[in-house]
Coordinates of C-alpha atoms in Angstrom, one line a residue:
X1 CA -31.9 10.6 -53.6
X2 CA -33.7 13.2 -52.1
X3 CA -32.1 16.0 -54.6
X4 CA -32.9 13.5 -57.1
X5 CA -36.5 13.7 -56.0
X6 CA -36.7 17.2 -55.5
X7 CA -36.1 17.5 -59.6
X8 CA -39.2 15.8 -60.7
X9 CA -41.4 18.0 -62.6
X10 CA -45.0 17.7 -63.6
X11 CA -47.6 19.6 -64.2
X12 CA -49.4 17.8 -61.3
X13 CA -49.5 18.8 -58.0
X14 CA -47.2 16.7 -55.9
X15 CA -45.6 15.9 -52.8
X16 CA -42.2 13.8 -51.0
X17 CA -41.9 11.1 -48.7
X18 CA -38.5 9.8 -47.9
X19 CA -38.8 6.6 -46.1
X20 CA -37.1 6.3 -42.8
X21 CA -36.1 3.3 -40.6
X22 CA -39.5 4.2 -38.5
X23 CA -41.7 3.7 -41.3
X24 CA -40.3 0.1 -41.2
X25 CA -41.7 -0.8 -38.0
X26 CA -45.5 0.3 -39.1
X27 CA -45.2 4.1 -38.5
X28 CA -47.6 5.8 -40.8
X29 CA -46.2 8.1 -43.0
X30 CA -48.0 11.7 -42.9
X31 CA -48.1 13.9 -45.3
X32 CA -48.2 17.4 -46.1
X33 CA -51.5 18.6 -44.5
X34 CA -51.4 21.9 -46.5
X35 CA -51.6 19.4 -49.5
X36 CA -54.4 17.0 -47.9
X37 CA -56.5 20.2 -47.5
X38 CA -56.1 22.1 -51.0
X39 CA -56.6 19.0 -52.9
X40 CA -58.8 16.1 -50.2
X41 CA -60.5 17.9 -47.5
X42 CA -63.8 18.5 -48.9
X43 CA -63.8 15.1 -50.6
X44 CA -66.4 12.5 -48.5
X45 CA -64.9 9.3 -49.9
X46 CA -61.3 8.1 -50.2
X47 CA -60.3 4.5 -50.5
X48 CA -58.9 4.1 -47.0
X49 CA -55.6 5.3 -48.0
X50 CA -55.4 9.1 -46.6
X51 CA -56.3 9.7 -42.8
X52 CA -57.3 13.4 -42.0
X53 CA -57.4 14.4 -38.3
X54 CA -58.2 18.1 -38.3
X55 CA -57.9 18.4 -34.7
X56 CA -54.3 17.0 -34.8
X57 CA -53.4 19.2 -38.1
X58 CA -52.6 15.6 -39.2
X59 CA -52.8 13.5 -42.6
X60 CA -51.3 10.3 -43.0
X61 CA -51.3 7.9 -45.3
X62 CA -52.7 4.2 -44.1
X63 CA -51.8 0.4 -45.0
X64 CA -48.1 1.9 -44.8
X65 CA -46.3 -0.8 -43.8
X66 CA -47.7 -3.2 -46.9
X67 CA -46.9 -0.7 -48.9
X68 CA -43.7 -0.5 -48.1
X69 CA -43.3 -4.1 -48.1
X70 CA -45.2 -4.7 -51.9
X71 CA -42.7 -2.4 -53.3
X72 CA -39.5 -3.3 -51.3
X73 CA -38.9 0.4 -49.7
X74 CA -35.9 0.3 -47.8
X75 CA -35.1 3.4 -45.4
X76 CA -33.2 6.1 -47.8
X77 CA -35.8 5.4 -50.5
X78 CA -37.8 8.5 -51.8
X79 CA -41.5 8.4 -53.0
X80 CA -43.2 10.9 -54.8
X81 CA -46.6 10.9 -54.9
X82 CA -48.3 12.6 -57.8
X83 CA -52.0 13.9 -58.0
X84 CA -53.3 12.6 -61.7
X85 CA -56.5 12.9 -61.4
X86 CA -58.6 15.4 -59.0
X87 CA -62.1 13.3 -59.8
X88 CA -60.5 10.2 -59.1
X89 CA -58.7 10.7 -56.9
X90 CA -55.5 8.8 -57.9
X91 CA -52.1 9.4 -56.7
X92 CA -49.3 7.9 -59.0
X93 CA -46.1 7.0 -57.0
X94 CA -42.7 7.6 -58.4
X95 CA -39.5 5.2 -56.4
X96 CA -36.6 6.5 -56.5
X97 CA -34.5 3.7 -54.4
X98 CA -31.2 5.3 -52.0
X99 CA -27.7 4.2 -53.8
X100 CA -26.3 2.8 -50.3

């Protein structure tokens, strides 16, 4: 799934998650914090979904765990979260579910 992933292409700036079994038990996922900074950092609002912690070097994403559960993520599964719109801003997710 993960090569899968890896062959998305946009014109967008994007990044991976793959979901492991941790995430299932309310881990947040983090994300890349070179891509929180180039594209978030200087942003002052953000609908409670991305958590900077600059002292950690540490970006995650909250509300993981309902997340997960709303869209059925199992560990194996791949999300790929899109920037769309820099304004906004608005990440589109892509699934791509594991072929246990």
């Amino acid at each position: 799934v993960i090569r899968e992933a890896k062959k998305f292409k946009s014109k967008n700036p994007s990044f991976v998650i793959k979901i492991k079994q941790m995430h299932q038990t309310g881990s947040p996922a983090n994300l890349p914090v070179c891509f929180f900074r180039m594209y978030f950092e200087n942003r002052k609002q953000w609908h409670a979904t991305l958590i900077y912690y600059p002292n950690r070097k540490n970006a995650l994403i909250s509300n993981w765990r309902l997340f997960l559960e709303e869209n059925n993520l199992k560990a194996g599964d791949v999300c790929i979260f899109e920037l769309i719109n820099r304004q906004g801003p608005d990440l589109k997710v892509h699934i791509r579910r594991s072929h246990d």
